[in-house]
PDB file of C-alpha atoms in Angstrom:
ATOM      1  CA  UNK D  42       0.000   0.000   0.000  1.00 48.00           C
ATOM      2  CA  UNK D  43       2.635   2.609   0.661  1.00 51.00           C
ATOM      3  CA  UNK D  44       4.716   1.838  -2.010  1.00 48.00           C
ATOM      4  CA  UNK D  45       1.537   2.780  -3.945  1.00 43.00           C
ATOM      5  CA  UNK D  46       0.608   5.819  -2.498  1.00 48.00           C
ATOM      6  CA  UNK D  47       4.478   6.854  -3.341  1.00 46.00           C
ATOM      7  CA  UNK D  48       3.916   6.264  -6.523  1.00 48.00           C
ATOM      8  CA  UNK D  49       0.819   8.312  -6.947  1.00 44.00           C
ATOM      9  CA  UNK D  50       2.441  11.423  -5.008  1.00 49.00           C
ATOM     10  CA  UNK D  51       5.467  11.026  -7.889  1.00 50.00           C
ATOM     11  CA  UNK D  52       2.772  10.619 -10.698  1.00 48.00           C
ATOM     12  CA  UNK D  53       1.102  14.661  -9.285  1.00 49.00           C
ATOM     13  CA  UNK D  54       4.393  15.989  -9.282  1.00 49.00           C
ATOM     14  CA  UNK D  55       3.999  18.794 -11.988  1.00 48.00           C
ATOM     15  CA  UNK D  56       6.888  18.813 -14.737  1.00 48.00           C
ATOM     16  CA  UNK D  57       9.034  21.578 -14.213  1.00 44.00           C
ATOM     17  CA  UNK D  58       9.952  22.646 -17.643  1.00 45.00           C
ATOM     18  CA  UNK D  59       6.345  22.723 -18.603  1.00 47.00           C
ATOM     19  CA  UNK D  60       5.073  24.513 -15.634  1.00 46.00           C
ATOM     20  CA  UNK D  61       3.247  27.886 -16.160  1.00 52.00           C
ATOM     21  CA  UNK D  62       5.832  29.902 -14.122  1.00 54.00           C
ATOM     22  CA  UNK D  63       9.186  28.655 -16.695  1.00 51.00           C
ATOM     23  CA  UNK D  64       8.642  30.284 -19.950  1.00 64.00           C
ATOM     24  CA  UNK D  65       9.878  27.995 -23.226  1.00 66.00           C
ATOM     25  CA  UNK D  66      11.800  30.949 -23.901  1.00 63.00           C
ATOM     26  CA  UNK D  67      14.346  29.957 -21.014  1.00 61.00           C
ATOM     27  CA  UNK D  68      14.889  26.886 -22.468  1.00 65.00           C
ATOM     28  CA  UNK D  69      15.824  28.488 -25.838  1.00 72.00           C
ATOM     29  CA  UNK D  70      17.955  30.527 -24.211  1.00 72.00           C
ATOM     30  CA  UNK D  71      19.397  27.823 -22.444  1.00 68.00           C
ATOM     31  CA  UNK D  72      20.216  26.027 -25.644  1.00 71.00           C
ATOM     32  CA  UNK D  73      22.216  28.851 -27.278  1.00 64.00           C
ATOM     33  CA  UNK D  74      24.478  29.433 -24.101  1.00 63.00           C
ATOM     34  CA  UNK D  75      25.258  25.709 -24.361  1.00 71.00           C
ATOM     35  CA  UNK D  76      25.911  26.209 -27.397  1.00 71.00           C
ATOM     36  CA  UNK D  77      27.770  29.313 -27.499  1.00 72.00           C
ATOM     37  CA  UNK D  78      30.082  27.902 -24.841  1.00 71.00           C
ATOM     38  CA  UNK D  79      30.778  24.578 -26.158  1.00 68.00           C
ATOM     39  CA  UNK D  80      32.029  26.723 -29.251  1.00 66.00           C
ATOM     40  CA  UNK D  81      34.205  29.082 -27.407  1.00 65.00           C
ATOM     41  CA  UNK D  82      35.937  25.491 -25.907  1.00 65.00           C
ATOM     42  CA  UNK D  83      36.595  24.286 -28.916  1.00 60.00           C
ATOM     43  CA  UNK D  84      37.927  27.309 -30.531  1.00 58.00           C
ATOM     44  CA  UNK D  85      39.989  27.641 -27.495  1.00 58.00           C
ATOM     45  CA  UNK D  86      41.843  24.324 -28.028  1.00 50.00           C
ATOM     46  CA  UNK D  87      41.990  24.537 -31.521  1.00 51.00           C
ATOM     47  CA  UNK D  88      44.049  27.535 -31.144  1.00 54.00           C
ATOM     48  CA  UNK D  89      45.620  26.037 -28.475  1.00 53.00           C
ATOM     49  CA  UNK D  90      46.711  22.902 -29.610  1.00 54.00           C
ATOM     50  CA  UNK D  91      45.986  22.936 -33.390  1.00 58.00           C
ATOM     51  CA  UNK D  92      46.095  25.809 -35.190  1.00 64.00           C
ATOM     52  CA  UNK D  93      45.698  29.325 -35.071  1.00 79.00           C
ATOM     53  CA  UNK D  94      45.790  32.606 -37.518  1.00 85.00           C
ATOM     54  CA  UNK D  95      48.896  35.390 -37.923  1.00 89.00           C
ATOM     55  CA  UNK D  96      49.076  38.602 -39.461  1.00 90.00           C
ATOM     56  CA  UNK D  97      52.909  38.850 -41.291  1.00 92.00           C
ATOM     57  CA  UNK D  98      53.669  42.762 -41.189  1.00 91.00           C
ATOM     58  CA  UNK D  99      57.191  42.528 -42.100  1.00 91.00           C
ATOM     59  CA  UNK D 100      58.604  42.033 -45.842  1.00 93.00           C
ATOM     60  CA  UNK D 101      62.032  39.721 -44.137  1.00 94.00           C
ATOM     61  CA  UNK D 102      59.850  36.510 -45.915  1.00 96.00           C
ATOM     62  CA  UNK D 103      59.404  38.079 -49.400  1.00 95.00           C
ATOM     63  CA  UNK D 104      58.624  36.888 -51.971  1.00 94.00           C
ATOM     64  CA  UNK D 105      57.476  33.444 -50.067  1.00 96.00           C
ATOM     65  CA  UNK D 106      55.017  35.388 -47.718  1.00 96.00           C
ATOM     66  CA  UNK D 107      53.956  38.968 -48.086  1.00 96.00           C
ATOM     67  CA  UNK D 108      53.392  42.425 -46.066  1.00 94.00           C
ATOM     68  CA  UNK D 109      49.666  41.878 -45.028  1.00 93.00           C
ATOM     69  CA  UNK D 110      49.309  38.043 -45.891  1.00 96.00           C
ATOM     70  CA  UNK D 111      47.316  36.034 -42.999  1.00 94.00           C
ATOM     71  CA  UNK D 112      48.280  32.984 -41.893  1.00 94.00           C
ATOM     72  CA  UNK D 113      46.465  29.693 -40.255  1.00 91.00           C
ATOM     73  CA  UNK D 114      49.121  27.827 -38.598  1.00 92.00           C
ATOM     74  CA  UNK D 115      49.695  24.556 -38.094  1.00 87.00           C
ATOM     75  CA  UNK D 116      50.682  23.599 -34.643  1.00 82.00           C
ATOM     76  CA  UNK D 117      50.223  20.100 -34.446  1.00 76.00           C
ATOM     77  CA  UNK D 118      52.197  18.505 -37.354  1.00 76.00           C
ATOM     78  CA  UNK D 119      55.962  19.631 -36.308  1.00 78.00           C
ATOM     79  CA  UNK D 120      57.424  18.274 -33.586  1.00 62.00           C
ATOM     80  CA  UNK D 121      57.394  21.137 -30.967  1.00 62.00           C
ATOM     81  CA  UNK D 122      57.194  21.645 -27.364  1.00 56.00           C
ATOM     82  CA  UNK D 123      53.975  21.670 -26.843  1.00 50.00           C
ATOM     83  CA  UNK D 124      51.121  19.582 -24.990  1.00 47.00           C
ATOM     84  CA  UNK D 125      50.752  17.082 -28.096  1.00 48.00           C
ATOM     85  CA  UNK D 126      53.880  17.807 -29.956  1.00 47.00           C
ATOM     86  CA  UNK D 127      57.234  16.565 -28.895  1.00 48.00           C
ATOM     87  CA  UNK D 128      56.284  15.679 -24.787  1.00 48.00           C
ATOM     88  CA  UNK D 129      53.922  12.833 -26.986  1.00 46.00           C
ATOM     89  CA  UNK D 130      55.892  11.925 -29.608  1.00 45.00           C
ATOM     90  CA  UNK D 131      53.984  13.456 -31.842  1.00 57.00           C
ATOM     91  CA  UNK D 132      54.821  14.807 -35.306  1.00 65.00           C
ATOM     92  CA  UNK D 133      58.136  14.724 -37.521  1.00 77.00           C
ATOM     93  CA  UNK D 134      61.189  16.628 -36.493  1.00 87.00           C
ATOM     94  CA  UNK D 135      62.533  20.136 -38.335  1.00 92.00           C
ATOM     95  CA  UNK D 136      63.891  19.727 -41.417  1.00 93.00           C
ATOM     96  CA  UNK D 137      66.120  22.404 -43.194  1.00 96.00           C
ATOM     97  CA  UNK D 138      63.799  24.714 -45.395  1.00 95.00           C
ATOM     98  CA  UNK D 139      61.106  24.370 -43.046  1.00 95.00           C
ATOM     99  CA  UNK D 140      59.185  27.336 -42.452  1.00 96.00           C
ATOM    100  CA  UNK D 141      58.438  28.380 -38.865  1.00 95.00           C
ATOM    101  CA  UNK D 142      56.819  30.430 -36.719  1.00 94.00           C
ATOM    102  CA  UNK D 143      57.689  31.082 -33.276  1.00 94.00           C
ATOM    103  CA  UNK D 144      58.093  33.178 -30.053  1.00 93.00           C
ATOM    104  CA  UNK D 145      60.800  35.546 -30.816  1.00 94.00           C
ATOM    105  CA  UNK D 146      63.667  34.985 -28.069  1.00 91.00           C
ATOM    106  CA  UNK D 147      63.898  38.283 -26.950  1.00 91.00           C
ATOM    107  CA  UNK D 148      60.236  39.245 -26.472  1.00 91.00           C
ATOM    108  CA  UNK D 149      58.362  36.087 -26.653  1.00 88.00           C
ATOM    109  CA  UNK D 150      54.454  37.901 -27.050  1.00 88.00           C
ATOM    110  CA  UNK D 151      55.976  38.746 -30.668  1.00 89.00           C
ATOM    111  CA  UNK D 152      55.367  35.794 -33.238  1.00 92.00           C
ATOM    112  CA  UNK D 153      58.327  35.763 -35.775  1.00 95.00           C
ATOM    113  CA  UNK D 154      58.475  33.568 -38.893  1.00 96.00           C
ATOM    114  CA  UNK D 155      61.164  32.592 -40.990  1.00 97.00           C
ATOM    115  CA  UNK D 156      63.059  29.525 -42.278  1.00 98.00           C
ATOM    116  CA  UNK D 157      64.858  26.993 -40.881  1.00 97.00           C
ATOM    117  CA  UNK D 158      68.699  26.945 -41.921  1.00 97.00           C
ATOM    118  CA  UNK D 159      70.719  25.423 -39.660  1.00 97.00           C
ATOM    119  CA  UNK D 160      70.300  22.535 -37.361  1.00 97.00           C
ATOM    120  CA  UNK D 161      70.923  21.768 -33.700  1.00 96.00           C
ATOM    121  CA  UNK D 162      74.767  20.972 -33.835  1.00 97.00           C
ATOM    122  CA  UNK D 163      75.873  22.161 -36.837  1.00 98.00           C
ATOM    123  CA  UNK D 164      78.074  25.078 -37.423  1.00 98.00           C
ATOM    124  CA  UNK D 165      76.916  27.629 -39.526  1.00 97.00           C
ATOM    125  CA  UNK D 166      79.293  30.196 -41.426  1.00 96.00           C
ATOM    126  CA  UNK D 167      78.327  32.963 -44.493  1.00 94.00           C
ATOM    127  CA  UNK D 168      80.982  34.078 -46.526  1.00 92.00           C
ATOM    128  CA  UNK D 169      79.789  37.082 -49.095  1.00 89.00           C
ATOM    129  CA  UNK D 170      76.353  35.659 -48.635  1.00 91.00           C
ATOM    130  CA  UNK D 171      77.296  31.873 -49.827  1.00 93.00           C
ATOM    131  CA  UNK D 172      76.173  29.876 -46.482  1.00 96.00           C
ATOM    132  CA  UNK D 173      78.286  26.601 -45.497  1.00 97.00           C
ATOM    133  CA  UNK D 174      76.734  24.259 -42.973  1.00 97.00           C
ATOM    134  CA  UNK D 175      79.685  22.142 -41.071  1.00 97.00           C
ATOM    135  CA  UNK D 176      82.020  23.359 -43.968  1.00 94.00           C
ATOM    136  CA  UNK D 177      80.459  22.340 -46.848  1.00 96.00           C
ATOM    137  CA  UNK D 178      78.599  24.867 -48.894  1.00 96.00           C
ATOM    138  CA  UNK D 179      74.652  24.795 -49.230  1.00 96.00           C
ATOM    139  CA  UNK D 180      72.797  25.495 -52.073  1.00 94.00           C
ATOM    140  CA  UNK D 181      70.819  28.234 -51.445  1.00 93.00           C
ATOM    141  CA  UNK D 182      67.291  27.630 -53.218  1.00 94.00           C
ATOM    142  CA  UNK D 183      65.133  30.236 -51.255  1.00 95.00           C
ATOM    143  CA  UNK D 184      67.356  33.249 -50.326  1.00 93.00           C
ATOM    144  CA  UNK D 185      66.610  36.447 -52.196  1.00 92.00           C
ATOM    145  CA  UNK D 186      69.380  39.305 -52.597  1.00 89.00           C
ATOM    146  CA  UNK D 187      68.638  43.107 -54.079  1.00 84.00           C
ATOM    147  CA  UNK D 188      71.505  45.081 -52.557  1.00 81.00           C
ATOM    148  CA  UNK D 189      74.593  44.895 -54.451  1.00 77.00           C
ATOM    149  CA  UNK D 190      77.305  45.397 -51.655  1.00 74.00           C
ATOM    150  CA  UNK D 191      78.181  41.256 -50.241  1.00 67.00           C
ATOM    151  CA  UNK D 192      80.628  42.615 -47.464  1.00 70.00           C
ATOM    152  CA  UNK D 193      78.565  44.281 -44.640  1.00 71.00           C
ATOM    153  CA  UNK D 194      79.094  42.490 -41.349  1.00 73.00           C
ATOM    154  CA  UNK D 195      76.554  39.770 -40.294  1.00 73.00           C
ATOM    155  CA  UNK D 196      74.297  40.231 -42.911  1.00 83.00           C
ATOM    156  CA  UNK D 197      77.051  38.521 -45.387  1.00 86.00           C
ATOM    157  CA  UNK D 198      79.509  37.276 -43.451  1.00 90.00           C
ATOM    158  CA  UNK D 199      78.730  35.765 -40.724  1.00 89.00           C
ATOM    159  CA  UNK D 200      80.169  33.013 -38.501  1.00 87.00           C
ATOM    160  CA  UNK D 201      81.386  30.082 -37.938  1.00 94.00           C
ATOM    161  CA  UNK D 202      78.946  29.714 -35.006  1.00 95.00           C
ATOM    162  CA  UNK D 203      77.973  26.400 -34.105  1.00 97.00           C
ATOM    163  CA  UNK D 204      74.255  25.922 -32.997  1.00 97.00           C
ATOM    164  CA  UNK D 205      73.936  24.651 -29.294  1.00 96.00           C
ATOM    165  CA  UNK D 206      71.142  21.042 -29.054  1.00 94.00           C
ATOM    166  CA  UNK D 207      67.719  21.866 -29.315  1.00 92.00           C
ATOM    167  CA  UNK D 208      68.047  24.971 -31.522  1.00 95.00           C
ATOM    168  CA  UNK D 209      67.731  26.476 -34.404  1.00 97.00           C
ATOM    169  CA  UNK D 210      69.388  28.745 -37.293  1.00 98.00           C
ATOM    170  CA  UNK D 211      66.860  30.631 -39.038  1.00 98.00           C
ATOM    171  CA  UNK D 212      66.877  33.483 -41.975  1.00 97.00           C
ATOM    172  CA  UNK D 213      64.081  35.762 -43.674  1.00 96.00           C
ATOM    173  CA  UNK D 214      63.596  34.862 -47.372  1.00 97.00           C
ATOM    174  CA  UNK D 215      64.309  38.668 -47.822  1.00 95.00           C
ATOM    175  CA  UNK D 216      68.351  38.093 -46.799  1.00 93.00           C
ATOM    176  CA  UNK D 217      68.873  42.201 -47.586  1.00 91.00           C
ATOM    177  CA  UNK D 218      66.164  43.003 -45.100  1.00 91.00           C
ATOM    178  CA  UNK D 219      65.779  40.405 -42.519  1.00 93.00           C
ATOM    179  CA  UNK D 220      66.694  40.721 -38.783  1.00 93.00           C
ATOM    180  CA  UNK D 221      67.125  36.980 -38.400  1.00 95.00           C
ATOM    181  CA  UNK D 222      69.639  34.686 -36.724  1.00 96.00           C
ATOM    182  CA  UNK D 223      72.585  36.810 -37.859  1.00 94.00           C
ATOM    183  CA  UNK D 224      71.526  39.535 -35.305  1.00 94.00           C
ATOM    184  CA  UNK D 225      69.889  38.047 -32.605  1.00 95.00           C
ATOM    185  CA  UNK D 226      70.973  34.535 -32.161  1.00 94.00           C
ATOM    186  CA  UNK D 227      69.405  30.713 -32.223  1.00 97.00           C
ATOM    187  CA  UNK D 228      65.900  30.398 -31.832  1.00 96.00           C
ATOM    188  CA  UNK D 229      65.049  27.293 -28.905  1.00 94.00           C
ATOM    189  CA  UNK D 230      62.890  24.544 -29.945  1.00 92.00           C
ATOM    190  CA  UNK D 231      60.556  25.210 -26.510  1.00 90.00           C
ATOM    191  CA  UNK D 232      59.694  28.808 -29.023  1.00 93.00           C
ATOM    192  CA  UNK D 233      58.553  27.283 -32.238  1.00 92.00           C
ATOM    193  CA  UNK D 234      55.316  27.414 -32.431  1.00 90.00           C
ATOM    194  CA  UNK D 235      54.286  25.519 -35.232  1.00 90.00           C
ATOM    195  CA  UNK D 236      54.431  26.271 -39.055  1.00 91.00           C
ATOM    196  CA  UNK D 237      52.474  28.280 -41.665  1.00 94.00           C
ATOM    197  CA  UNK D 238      49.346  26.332 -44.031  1.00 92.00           C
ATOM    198  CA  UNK D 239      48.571  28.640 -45.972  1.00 93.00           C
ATOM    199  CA  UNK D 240      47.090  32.297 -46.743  1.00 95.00           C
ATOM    200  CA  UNK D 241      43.663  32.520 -45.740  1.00 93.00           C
ATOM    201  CA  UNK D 242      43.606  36.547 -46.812  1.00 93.00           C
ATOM    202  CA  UNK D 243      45.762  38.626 -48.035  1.00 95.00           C
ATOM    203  CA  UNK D 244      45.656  42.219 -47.939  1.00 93.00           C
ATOM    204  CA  UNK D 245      47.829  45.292 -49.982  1.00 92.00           C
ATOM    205  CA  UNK D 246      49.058  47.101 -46.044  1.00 88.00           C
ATOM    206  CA  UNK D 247      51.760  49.050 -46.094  1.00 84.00           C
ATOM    207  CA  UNK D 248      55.216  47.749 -44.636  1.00 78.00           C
ATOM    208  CA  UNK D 249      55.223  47.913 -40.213  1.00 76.00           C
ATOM    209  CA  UNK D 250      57.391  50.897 -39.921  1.00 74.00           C
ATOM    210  CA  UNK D 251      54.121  52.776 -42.059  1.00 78.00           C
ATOM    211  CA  UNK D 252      51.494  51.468 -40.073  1.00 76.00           C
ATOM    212  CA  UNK D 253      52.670  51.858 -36.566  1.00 75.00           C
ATOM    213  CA  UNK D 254      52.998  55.419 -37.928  1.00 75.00           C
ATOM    214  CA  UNK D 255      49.119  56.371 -38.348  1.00 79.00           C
ATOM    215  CA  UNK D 256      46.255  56.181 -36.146  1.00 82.00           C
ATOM    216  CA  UNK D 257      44.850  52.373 -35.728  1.00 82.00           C
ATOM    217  CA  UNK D 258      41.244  53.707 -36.484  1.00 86.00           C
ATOM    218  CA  UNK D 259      42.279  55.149 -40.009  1.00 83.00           C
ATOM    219  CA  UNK D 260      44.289  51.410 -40.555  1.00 82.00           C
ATOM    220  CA  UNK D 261      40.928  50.034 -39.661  1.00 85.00           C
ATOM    221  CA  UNK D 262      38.973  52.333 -41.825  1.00 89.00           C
ATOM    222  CA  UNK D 263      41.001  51.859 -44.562  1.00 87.00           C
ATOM    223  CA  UNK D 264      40.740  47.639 -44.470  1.00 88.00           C
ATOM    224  CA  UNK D 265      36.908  48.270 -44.533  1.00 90.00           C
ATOM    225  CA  UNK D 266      36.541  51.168 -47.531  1.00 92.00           C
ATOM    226  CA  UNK D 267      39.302  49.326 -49.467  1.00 90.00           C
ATOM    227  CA  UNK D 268      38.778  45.710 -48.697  1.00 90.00           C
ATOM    228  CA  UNK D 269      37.272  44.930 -52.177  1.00 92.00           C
ATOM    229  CA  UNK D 270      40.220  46.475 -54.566  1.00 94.00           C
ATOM    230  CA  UNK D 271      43.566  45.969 -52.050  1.00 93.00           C
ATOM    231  CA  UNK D 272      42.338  42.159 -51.086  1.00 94.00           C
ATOM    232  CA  UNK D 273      45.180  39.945 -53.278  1.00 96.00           C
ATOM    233  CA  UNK D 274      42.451  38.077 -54.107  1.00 95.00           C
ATOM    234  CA  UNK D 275      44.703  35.420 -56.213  1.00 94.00           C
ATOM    235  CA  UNK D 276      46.580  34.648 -52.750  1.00 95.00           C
ATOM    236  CA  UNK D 277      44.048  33.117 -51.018  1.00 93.00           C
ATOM    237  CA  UNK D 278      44.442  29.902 -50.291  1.00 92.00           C
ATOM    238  CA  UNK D 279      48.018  29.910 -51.117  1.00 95.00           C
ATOM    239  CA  UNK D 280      50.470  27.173 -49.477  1.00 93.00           C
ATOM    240  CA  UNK D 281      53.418  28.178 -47.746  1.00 94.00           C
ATOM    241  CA  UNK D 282      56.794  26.515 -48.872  1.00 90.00           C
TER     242      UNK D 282
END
């Protein structure tokens, strides 16, 4: 008998959602924070862990990557030290050529990219801009040179240095106009951050030194009013090698 009557005080108990005093527009509501922060999660650890987008305002990677191009890097395919990169074995290691972005070593908030020349433990030495890597000379396939003069200190002669383990000799593209390894030393392998996809937009700004010059609003401004005619339209999409 009780175990009756307990079932008939369970079978009046009015159903909350549908009760007059919860409107169904709570639930809604309900729904689209759930859903808005199940999105914000994942974008989270996809930037985290996977991939995430750059601005390049610097012309040290021309003609690979240009003043305004943005990036979506890959963080998960190189071997870095990171979460799911090296600590678990994930990934293959740096190769020479390899283009990379990372922390830059003396202000780590600043993303750098450039490519990979030398490897830990090899010793590096430029000789009127010809580089040799433990001695032997390497044939240069990506450096690009506009000023004449081949005998100004570090930027063309260079070296030997050898590379300490776990670091990493890296150069601009642009080898005229590149502050790079020759100035400021190895970059670590705990810095690299991952390495660059592809363009996802690419937009006509005008070199760093330009823009840090004018007010950010106007920069803005000018995106907006000129997006349709300064957008590189035919580097969208564009791989990075």
């Amino acid at each position: 008998m009780e175990k009756v009557k307990a079932k008939v005080k369970e079978a009046k108990k009015p159903d909350v959602t549908s009760a007059p005093g919860v409107p169904e527009s709570v639930g809604i509501l309900r729904e689209y924070y759930i859903t808005i922060i199940t999105c914000l999660v994942l974008a989270l650890f996809v930037t985290t862990f996977v991939a995430h987008p750059m601005s390049v305002p610097t012309e040290s990677m021309v003609p690979t990557i240009l003043v305004g191009d943005r990036l979506i890097v890959d963080k998960f395919t190189l071997r870095v030290d990171s979460l799911i990169g090296r600590k678990l074995a994930l990934g293959r290691e740096i190769k020479r050529g390899d283009i990379v972005v990372f922390k830059f070593p003396r202000n780590p908030e600043t993303p750098y990219v450039k490519r990979v020349i030398g490897l830990p433990n090899e010793t590096i030495t430029i000789r009127k801009r010809e580089i040799f890597i433990n001695g032997q000379r390497w044939e240069d396939p990506y450096g690009r040179y506009m000023d004449p003069q081949i005998e100004l200190h570090y930027r063309d002669n260079h070296g030997p240095i050898t590379i300490p383990p776990e670091s990493y000799f890296v150069m601009g593209d642009n080898r005229d106009n590149s502050a790079d390894s020759r100035y400021w030393g190895m970059v670590p392998a705990s810095h690299i951050i991952g390495r660059p996809l592809f363009v996802f937009w690419s937009y006509a700004d005008p070199p760093y030194q330009e823009i840090q010059s004018q007010n950010p609003v106007m920069v803005y401004l000018d995106r907006i009013i000129h997006f349709p005619t300064k957008t590189r339209w035919g580097r969208m999409g564009r791989q990075i090698k």
